[in-house]
Coordinates of C-alpha atoms in Angstrom, one line a residue:
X14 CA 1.6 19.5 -24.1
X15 CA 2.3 21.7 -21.3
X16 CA 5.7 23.1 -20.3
X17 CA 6.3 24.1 -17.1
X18 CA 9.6 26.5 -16.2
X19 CA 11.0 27.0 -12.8
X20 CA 14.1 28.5 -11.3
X21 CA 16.8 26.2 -9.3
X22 CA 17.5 22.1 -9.0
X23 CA 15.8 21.5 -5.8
X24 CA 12.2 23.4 -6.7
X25 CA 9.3 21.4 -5.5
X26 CA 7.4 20.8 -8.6
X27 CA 10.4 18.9 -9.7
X28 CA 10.3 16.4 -6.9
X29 CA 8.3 13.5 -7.0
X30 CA 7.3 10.6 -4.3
X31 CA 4.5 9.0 -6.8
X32 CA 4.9 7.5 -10.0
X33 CA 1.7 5.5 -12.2
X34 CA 3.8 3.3 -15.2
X35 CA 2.3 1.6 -18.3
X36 CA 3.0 -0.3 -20.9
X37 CA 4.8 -2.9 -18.2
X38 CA 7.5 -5.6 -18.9
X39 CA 8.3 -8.0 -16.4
X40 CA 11.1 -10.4 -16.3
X41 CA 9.7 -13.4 -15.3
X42 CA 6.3 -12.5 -17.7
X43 CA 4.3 -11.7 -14.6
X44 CA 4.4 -8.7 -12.6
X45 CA 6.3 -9.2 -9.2
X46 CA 3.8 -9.2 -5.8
X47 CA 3.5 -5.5 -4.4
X48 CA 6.0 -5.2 -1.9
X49 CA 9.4 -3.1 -0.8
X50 CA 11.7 -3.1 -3.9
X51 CA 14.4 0.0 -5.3
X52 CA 13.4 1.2 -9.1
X53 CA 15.2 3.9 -11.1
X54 CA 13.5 6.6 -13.1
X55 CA 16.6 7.6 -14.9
X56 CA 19.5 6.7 -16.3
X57 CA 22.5 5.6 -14.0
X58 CA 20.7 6.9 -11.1
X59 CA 21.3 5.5 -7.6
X60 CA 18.6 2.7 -6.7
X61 CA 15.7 4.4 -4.8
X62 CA 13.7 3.0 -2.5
X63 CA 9.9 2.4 -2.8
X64 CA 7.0 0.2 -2.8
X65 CA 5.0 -1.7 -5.8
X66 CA 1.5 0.0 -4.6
X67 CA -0.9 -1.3 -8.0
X68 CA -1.1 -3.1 -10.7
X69 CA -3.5 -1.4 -12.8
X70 CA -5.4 -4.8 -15.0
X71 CA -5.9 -4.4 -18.8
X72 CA -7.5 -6.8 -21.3
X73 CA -8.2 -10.4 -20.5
X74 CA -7.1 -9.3 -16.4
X75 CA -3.5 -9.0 -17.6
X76 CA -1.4 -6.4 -15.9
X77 CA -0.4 -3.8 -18.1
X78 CA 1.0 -1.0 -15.3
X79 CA 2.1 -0.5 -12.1
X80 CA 2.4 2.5 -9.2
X81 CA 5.4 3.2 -7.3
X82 CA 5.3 5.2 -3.9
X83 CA 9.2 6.1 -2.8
X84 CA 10.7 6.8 0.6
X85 CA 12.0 10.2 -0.6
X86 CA 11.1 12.9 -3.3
X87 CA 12.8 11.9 -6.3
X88 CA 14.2 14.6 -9.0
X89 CA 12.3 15.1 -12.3
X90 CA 10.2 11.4 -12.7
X91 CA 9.5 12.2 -16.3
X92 CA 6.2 10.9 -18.1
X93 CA 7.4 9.0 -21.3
X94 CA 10.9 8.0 -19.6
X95 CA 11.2 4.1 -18.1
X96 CA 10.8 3.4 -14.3
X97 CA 12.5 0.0 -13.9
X98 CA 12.0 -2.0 -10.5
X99 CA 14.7 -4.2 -8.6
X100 CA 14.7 -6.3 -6.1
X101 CA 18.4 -5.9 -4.7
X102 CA 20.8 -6.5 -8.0
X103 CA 17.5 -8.0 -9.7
X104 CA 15.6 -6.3 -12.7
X105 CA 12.3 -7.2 -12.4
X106 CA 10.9 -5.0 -15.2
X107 CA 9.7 -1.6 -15.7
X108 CA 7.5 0.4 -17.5
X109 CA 6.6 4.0 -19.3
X110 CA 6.4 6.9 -16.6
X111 CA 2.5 8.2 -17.3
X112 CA 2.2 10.2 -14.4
X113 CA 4.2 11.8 -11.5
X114 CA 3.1 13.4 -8.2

């Protein structure tokens, strides 16, 4: 329960090119291969790209999070909101933001 305050839109500690996501849901019930896809981390934001990195295993082996590693910083990835991954105009799923870097 920290709060962190900084001046101006464009300060680094609001950028982010590294996301970790639980509590997954995937489309087709099993998460997608790690590869190149776009995912959003808010709402009506543009597509970013990134890459599908891990797919951290819960219970039973089942996938239950992923990690995302984007081509450019993106603004305020906020832990508790949804990162949802594409693949073009496809939702493949998403999950809760956990952590940000």
């Amino acid at each position: 329960n920290t709060l962190i305050v900084v001046q101006g839109h464009d300060h680094p500690m609001l950028q982010s090119l590294r996301l970790h996501a639980l509590d997954a849901s995937w489309v087709a019930n099993q998460p997608p291969a790690p590869a190149r896809h776009s995912a959003k981390t808010r709402y009506r934001q543009a597509d970013a790209a990134c890459e599908l990195l891990v797919q951290a295993s819960g219970a039973a082996g089942v996938s239950n999070g992923f990690a995302l590693s984007f081509d450019a910083p993106q603004w305020a990835v906020t832990p508790g909101q949804s990162a949802v991954l594409y693949y073009g105009e496809v939702c493949l799923g998403g999950g809760v933001i956990e952590a940000a870097q």
